[in-house]
Every structure is written in C-alpha cells, then in structure tokens.
Coordinates of C-alpha atoms and ligand atoms in Angstrom, one line a residue:
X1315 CA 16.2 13.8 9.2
X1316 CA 14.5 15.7 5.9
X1317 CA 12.2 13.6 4.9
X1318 CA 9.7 14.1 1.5
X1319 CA 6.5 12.0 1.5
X1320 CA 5.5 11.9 -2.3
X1321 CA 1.4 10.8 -1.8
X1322 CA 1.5 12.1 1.7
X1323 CA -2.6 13.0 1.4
X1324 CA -3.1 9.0 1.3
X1325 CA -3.9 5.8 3.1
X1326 CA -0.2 5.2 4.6
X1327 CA 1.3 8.5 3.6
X1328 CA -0.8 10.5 6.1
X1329 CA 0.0 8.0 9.1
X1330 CA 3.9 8.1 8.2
X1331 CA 3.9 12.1 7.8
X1332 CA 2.4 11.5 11.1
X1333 CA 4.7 9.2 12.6
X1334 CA 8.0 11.2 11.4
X1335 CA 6.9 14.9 12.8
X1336 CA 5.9 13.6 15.8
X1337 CA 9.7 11.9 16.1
X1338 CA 11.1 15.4 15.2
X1339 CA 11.9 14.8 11.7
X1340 CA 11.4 17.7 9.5
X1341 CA 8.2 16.6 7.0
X1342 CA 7.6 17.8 3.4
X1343 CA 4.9 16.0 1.3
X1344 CA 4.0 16.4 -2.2
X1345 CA 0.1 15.2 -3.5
X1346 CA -2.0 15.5 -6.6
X1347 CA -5.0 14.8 -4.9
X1348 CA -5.4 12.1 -7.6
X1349 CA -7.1 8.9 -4.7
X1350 CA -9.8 11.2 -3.7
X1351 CA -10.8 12.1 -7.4
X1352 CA -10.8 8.9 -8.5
X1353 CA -12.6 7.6 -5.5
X1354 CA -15.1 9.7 -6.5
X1355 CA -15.3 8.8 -9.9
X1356 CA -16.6 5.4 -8.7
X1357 CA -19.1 7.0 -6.4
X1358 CA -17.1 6.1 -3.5
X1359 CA -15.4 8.2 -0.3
X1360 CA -13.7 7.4 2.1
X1361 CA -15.5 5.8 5.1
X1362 CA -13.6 7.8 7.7
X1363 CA -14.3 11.2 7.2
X1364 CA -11.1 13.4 6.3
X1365 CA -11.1 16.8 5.6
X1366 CA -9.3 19.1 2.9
X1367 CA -5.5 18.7 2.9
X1368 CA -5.3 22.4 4.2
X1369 CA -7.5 21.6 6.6
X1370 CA -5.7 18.6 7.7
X1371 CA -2.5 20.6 7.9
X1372 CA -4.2 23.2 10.4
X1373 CA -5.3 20.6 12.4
X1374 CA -1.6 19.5 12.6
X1375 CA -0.5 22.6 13.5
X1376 CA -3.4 22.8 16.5
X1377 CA -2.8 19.5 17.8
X1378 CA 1.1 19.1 17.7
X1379 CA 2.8 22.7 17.0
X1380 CA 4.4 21.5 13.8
X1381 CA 4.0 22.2 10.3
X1382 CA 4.5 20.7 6.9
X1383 CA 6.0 21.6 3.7
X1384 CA 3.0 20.9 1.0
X1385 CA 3.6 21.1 -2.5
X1386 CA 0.4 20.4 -4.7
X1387 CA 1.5 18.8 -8.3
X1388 CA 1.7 15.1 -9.8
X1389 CA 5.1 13.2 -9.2
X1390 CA 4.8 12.0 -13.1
X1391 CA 5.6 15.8 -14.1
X1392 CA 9.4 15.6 -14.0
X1393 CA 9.8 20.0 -14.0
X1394 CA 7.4 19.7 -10.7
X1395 CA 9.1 16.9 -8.9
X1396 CA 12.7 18.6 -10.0
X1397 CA 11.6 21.6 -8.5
X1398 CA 10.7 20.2 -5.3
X1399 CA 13.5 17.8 -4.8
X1400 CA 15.7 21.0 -5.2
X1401 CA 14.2 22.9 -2.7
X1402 CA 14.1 20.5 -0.4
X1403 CA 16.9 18.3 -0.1
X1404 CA 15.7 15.5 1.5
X1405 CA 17.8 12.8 2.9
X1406 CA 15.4 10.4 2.7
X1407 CA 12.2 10.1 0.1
X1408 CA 8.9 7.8 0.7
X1409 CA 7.6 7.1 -3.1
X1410 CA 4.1 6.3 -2.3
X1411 CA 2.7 8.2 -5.1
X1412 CA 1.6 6.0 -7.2
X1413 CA -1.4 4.4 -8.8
X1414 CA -2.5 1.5 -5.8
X1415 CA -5.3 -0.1 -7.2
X1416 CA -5.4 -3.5 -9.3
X1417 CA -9.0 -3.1 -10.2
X1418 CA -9.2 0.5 -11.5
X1419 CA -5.5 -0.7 -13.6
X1420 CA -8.2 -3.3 -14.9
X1421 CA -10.6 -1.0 -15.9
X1422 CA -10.4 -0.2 -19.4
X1423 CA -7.9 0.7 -21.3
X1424 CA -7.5 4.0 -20.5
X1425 CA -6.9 3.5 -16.9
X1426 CA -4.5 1.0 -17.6
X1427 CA -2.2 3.4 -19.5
X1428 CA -3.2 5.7 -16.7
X1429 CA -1.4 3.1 -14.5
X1430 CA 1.6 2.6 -16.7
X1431 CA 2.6 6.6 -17.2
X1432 CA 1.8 7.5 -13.7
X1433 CA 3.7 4.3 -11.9
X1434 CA 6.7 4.1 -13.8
X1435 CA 7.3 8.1 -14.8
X1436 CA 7.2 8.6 -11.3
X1437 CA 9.5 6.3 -10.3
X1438 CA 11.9 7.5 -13.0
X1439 CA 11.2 11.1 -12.3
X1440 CA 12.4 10.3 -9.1
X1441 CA 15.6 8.6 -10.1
X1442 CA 16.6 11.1 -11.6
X1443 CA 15.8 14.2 -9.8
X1444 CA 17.8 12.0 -6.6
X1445 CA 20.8 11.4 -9.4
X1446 CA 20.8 15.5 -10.0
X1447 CA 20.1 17.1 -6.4
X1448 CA 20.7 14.4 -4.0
X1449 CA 22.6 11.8 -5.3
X1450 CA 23.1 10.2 -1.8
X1451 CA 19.5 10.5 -0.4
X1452 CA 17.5 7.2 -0.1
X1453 CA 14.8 6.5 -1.7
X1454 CA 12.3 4.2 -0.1
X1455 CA 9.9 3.1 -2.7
X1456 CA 6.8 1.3 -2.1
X1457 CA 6.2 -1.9 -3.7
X1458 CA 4.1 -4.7 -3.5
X1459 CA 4.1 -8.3 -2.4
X1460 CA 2.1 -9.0 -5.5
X1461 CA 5.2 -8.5 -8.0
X1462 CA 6.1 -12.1 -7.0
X1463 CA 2.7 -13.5 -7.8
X1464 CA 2.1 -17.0 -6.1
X1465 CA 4.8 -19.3 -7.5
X1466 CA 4.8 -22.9 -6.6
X1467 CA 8.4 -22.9 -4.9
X1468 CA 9.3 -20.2 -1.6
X1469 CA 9.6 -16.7 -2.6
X1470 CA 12.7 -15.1 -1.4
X1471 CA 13.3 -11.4 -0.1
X1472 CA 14.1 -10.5 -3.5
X1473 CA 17.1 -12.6 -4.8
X1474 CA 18.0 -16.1 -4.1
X1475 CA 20.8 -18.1 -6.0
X1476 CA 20.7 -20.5 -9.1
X1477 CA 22.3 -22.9 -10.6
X1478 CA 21.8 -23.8 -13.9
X1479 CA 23.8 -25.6 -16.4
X1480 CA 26.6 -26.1 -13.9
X1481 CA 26.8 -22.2 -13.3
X1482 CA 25.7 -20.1 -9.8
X1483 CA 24.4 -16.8 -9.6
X1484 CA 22.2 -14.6 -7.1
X1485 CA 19.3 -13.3 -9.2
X1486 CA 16.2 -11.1 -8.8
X1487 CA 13.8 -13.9 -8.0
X1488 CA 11.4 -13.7 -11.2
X1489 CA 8.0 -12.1 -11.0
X1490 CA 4.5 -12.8 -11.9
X1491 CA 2.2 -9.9 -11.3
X1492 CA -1.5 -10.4 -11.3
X1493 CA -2.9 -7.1 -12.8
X1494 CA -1.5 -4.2 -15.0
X1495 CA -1.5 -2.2 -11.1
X1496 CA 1.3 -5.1 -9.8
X1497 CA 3.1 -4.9 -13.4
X1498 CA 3.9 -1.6 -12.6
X1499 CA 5.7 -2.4 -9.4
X1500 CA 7.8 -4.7 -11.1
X1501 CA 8.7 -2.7 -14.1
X1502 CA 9.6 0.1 -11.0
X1503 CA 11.7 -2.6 -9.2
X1504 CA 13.6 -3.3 -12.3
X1505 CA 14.1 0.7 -12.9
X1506 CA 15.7 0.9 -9.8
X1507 CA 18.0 -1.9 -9.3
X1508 CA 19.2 -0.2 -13.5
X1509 CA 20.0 2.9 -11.5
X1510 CA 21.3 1.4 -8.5
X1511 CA 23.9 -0.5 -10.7
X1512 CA 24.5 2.7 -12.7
X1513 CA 24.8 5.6 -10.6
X1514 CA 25.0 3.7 -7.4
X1515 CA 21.3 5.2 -5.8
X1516 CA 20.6 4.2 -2.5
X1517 CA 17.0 2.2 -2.5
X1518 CA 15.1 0.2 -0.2
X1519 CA 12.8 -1.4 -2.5
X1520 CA 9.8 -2.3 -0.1
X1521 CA 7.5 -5.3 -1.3
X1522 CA 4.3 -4.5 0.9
X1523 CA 1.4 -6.8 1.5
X1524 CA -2.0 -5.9 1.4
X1525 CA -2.8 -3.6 4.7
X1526 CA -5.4 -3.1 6.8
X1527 CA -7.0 -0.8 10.2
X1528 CA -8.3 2.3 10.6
X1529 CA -5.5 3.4 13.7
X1530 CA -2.0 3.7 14.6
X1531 CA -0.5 5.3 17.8
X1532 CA -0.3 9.0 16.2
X1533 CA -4.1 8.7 14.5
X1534 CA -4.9 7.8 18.5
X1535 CA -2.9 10.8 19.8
X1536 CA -4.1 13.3 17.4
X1537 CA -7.4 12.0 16.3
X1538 CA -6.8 13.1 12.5
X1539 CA -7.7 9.7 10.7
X1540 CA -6.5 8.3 7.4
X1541 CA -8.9 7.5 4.8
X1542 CA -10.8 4.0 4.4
X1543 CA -12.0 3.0 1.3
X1544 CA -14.3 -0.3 1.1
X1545 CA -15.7 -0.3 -2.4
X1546 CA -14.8 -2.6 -5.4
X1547 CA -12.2 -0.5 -6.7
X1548 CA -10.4 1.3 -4.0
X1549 CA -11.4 -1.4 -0.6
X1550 CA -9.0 -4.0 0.0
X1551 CA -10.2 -7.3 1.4
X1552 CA -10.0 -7.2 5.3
X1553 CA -11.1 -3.6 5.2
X1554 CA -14.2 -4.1 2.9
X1555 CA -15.4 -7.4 5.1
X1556 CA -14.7 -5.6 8.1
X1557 CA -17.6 -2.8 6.8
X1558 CA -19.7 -5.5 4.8
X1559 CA -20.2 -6.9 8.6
X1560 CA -20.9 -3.7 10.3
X1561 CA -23.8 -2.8 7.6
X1562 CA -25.1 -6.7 7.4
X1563 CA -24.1 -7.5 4.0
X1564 CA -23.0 -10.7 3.0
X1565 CA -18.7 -10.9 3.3
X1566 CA -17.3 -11.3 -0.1
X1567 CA -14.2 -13.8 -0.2
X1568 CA -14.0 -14.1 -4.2
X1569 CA -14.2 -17.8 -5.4
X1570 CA -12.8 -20.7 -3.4
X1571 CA -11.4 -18.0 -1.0
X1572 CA -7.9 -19.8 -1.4
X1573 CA -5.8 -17.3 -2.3
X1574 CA -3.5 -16.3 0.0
X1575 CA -1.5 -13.3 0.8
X1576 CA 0.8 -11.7 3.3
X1577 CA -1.4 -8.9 5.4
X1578 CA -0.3 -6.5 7.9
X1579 CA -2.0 -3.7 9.9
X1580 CA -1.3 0.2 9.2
X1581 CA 0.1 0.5 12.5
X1582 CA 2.8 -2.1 11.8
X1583 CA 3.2 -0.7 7.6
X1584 CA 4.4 2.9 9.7
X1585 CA 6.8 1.3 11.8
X1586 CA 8.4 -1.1 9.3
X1587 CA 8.5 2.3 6.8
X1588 CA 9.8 4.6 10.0
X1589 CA 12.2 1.2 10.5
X1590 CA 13.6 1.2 6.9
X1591 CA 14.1 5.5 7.6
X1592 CA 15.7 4.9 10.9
X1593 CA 18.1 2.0 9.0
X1594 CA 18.7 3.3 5.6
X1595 CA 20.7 1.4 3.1
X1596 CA 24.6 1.4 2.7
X1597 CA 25.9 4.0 0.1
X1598 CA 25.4 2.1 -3.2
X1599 CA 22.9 -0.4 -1.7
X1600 CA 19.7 -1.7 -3.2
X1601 CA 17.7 -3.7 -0.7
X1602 CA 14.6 -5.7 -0.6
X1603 CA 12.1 -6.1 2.5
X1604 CA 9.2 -8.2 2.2
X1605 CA 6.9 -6.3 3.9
X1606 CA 3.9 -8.5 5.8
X1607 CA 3.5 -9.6 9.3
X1608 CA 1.4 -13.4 8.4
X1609 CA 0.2 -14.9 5.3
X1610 CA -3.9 -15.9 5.7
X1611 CA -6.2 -17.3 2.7
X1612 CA -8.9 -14.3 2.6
X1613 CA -11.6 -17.2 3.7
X1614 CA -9.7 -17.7 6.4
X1615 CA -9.9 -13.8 7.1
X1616 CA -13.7 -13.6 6.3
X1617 CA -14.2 -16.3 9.1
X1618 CA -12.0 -14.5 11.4
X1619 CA -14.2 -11.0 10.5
X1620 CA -17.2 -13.2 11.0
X1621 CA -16.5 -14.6 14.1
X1622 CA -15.1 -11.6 16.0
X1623 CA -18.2 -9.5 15.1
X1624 CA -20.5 -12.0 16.1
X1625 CA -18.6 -12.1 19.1
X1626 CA -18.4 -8.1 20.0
X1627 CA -21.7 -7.2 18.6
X1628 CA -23.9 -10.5 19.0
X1629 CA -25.0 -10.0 15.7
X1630 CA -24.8 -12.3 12.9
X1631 CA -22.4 -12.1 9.4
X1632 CA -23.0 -13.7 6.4
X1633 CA -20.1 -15.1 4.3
X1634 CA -20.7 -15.7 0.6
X1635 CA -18.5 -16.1 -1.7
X1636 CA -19.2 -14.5 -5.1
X1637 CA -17.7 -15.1 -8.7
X1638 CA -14.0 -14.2 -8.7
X1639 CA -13.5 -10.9 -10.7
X1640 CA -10.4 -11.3 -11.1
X1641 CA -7.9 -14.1 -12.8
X1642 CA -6.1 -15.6 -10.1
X1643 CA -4.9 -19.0 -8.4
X1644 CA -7.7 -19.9 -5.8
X1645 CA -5.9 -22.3 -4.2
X1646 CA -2.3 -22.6 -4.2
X1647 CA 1.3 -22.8 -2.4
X1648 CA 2.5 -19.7 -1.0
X1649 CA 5.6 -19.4 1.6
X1650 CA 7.4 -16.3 0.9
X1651 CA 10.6 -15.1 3.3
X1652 CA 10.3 -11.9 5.9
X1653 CA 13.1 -12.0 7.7
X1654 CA 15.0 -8.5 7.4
X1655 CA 12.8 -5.9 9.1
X1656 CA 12.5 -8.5 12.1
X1657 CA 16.4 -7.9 11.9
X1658 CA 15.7 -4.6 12.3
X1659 CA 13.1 -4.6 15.4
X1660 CA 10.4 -5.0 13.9
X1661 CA 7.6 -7.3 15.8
X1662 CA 3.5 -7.4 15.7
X1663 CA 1.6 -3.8 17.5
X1664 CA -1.2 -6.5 18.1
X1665 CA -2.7 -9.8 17.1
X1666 CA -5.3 -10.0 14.4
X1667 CA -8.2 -10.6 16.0
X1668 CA -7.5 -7.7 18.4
X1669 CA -6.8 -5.2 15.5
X1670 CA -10.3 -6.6 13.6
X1671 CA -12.1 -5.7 17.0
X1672 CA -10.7 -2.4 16.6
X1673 CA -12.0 -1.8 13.0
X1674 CA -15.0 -3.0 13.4
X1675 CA -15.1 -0.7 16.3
X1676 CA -14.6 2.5 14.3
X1677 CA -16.7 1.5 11.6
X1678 CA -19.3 1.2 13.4
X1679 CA -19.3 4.7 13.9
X1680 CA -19.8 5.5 10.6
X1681 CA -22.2 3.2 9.6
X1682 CA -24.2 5.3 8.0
X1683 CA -21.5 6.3 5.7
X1684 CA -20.8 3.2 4.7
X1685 CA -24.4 2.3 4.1
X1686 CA -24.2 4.9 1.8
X1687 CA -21.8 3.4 -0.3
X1688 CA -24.2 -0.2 -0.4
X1689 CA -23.9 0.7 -4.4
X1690 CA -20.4 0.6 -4.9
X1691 CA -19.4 -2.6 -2.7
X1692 CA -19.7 -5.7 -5.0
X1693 CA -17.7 -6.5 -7.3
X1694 CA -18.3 -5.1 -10.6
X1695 CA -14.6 -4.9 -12.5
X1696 CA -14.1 -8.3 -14.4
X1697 CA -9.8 -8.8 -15.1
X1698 CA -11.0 -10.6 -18.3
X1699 CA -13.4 -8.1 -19.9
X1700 CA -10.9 -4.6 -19.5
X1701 CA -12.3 -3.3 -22.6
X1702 CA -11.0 -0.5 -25.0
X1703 CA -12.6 2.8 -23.4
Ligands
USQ2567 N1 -10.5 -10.3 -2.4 C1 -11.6 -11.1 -2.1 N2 -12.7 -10.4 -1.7 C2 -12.8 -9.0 -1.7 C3 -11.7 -8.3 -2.1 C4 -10.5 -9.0 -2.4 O1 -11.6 -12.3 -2.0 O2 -13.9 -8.5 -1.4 C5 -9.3 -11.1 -2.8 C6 -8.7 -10.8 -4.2 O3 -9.3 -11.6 -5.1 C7 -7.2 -11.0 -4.0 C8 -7.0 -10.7 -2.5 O4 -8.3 -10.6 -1.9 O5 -6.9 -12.4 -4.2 C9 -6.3 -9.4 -2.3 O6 -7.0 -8.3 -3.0 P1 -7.1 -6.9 -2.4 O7 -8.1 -6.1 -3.2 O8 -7.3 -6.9 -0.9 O9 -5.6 -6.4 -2.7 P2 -4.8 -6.2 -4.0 O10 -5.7 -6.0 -5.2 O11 -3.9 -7.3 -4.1 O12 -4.0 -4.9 -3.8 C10 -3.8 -4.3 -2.5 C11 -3.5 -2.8 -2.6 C12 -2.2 -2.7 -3.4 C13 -1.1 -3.5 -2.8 C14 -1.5 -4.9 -2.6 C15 -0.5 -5.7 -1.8 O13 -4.6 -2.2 -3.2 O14 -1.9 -1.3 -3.5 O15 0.1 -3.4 -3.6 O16 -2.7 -5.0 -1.9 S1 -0.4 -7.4 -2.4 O17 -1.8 -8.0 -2.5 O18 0.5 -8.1 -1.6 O19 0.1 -7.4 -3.8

C-alpha cells in the first residue's frame, strides 16, 4: 500500500512511518517542522533526544534499508499539499498534521486563530486535493476523544439514534469540546462527514484519547525514538507525571483530579492506526473509532505513577494537586463506547502499570534533560485569561 503520513516528524507520525515501512508499505511523509518550533518557543524540547528529520531519514536508511519520500511544506498551503498528493498517489492518507495542543490553542488570541487556520484548512485542503487526484484513497484523520466532551449520558462511537417528538433518526452524537485545540477536531469531523455525503470520500474519522510511552516494537528494533514533550504546553498528563517522578517534583493532577479520560499507549495508537490501514472503509463510507484502550481519572493515574516508581526505584513521589488551569468538569460521569477496532483485532500490547515501568525506565535516562526543563513544567496557561496578543 502507498501510504502519505502528513506530520510524519511527530509524536505518532514517526512511530507509524515506522510501523508501515517495516510491513513493506511504501512511506511518503510531508512536515512543516511546526512541533519542534513551537516547543521551542516555550523553552521546551523534547525529552528524548531526536535528531534532524534528515538525520532521522539516514538512520532509516542504515538501520532498515528503506527510504522515505519527504516533502518539507505546511498541509494548510493548498498548492503544496496539491502538489504532493499528485505525485504521490497514495491509497491511503494519515492526517496527523495538525495543531495538538489544547493549551497553546488557549494561549492568546493569536495562537488560537493559529489553531483555527491550520486545523481546519488542512483538513479541507485535504478533502479536496483526495476529491481531485485520488478520489478513492482513504483518508484516516486524526481526531480526538475530546470532541465529545464529558456528557452526563454514554457517548457513542459517533452516532447513536433519537427519538424525539415521535420521530427516529441516527445522528452524529453532539459535541462539547473543552478548548479552541478540541473545537477544531469537531469543526474537521463535521467537514468530513459534508464531503463524505457529497462526493462520497472514504474516511475513518479516528476519535483518539490522550496517549502515552516513550516505545513501541519498531522504536525497540531500530532505536530511533519519538519525541517526549512534558512541559505545560506540549506534555500530556501520564507523560509529564511520569518525568515530574523521575526528577522529584511534586505530580500535578489539576484540581480534584476527577476528570476522566480514555488513555492508551503509543504502542497500541500504531496498531489501532496500522489496523484502520489494514481495514479501510467501504467505498463511500465514513466511519468512526473511538480510539482508547481504558478510561482512568488522572488522580487515579498520578497514584498509579506514584506507586510504581516508589516501587522500581524505592524512592518517594509527591502528588499535589495544583489550581486547575483549565475550565473543566472535575468530577463527572464518563462511559463512552470502544467497540469497533476490538472488531478488528485490536487488544492491549501491555497493562498499565507495566508500560509506566517502562517510561519511567527511559526517563530516567535523561534525567538531566528533563531537569532542564524544571522551568517550563507547571502550569502557567490559564483557559479563562486567553488574552488578545
Ligand atoms: N491534566 C492534569 N495534570 C497535568 C496535565 C493534565 O490533571 O499535569 C489533566 C487536564 O486538566 C485534563 C486531562 O489531564 O483534564 C488531559 O489533559 P492532557 O494535557 O493530558 O490532554 P489534552 O489537553 O486533553 O490533549 C491531549 C493531546 C491532544 C489529544 C487529546 C486527547 O494533546 O492532541 O487530542 O489529548 S483527549 O484528551 O481525549 O481529547
């Protein structure tokens, strides 16, 4: 299979360009390079070192034999993506570039607009470069688990039927998105069911919890890591109290540590992805997949961080739960469905605990790095300040 990786220089997309050469598949990504600059801008890195793209691609070739068609450009630039789509002809596109982080969408302004173009152009861009060059490619998009929000009833995998007034319809279940990042996703989803009911696109539209690790089988093979961000903009929670343990600092659940969302390790994000390649929609079909192995409260997680480096390291951890940054329900029902990539194979790489041990494992090799980045850990990006900048 051709397959194009749009973001392929980040978090997942390195680990799926990964998974797909090493199955044989014939890999082209596309990146703008636009993480590591922003990381940057908040005086952050990435806690596992990773080298230049170039670099990363002659590793690749040293380590497996294969290569990589890389195009440098932003996937909001419709001439760029055109041109690349045309070249390629991919049966299958990954849509992973886009904005991913809720607090720098929160940051000002600015950033959110940043968020806005960037998300949905891209998207569209895409839509319509498939519509022109590859009308019967599928597009696997990335979305998130946060579009639903935390309603008080069961969240479906995308539809679920109503009655009202004596009437019955299957309807997109209706979304409450947490930060102009999540917003994005949603206005996406809605872009691509409109051109999956107009020009009959082929889309898995992939509702992704929040993930965490630092491996999967290829990054063990090969040895060429993904990045790791921790700080308060890029980190995402089991990933930054995984590194506040290995450097001492207090864990940060955010207020009453209640809120609860689906998690699931990269390893397990790669094979549901390389699942949804491997099982790609019918002609005309737009799909959802709820993307997340278990649902925990992030107290829950800090206690499970806590416990399993106390236990591998005999060292103590601190939790303390700061001011939440953010607005959000601290406590509150959450159940939502996950039932069709188990249809299609999918089961757990490893349990929790296990994987945590792991992580706190390789972090612990760079401690020093992360040390470094003391500065840029707690949280500093309020959801209800956001100012004009
Ligand atoms: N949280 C803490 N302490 C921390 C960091 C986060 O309690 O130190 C809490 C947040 O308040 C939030 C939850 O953990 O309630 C999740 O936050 P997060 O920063 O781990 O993840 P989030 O902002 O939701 O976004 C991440 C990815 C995004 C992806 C999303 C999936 O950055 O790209 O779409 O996870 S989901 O959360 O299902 O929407």
């Amino acid at each position: 299979m051709r397959v194009l990786i749009l973001g392929i220089d980040g978090y997942i997309g390195w680990p799926l360009a990964l998974r797909e050469i090493t199955k044989g598949n014939t890999v082209a990504g596309v990146d703008s390079f636009f993480t590591r600059k922003r990381v940057k801008e908040v005086n952050s890195d990435s806690v596992t070192p990773i080298p230049s793209f170039p670099e990363r691609l002659k590793r690749l070739k040293e380590k497996t034999g294969k290569t990589i068609n890389f195009y440098r450009g932003d996937a909001s630039d419709p001439k760029f993506i055109f041109d690349v789509i045309k070249k390629e002809k991919p049966e299958a596109i990954v849509h992973l570039a886009e904005q991913r982080s809720a607090p720098y969408s929160m940051l000002g302004l600015k950033q959110a607009t940043d968020t806005m173009v960037k998300n949905i152009v891209s998207t569209l861009n895409l839509i319509y470069a498939v519509k022109e060059y590859v009308p019967d490619a599928h597009i696997l998009k990335l979305g998130t688990m946060g579009e639903y929000g935390t309603p008080n009833v069961d969240i479906p995998e995308g539809f679920f039927e109503v009655e009202y007034n004596g009437r019955k319809d299957f309807l997109p279940f209706p979304k409450q998105a947490g930060s102009w990042y999540h917003w994005t996703k949603v206005h996406d989803s809605n872009n691509l069911m409109f051109a999956n009911r107009v020009w009959k696109t082929r889309i898995t539209d992939v509702m992704q919890g929040v993930v965490y690790g630092t491996r999967t089988k290829e990054i063990d093979e090969t040895g060429l890591f993904t990045r790791f961000d921790i700080d308060e903009v890029w980190g995402t929670a089991l990933n930054r109290f995984c590194s506040q343990a290995v450097i001492g600092v207090p864990l940060t659940p955010y207020g009453k540590g209640g809120q609860t969302r689906g998690f699931l390790s990269l390893e397990d994000s790669i094979t549901c992805l390389d699942l949804a390649l491997s099982n790609p929609p019918d002609h005309g079909e737009y799909r959802v997949f709820n993307q997340f192995d278990e649902h925990y409260s992030v107290m829950q997680l800090a206690r499970m961080v806590k416990e399993v480096y106390e236990r591998d390291f005999h060292e103590k951890a601190e939790i303390r739960s700061v001011p939440n940054p953010r607005v959000e329900a601290e406590e509150h029902y959450y159940n939502p469905a996950h039932v069709k990539l188990a249809e299609l194979g999918y089961r757990r790489s490893r349990e929790l605990q296990e994987e945590t041990s792991i992580i706190l494992k390789d972090l612990s090799s760079f401690k020093d790095r992360i040390e470094n980045l003391k500065g840029v850990i707690y949280p500093r990006t309020f959801w209800k300040e956001s100012p004009l900048n």
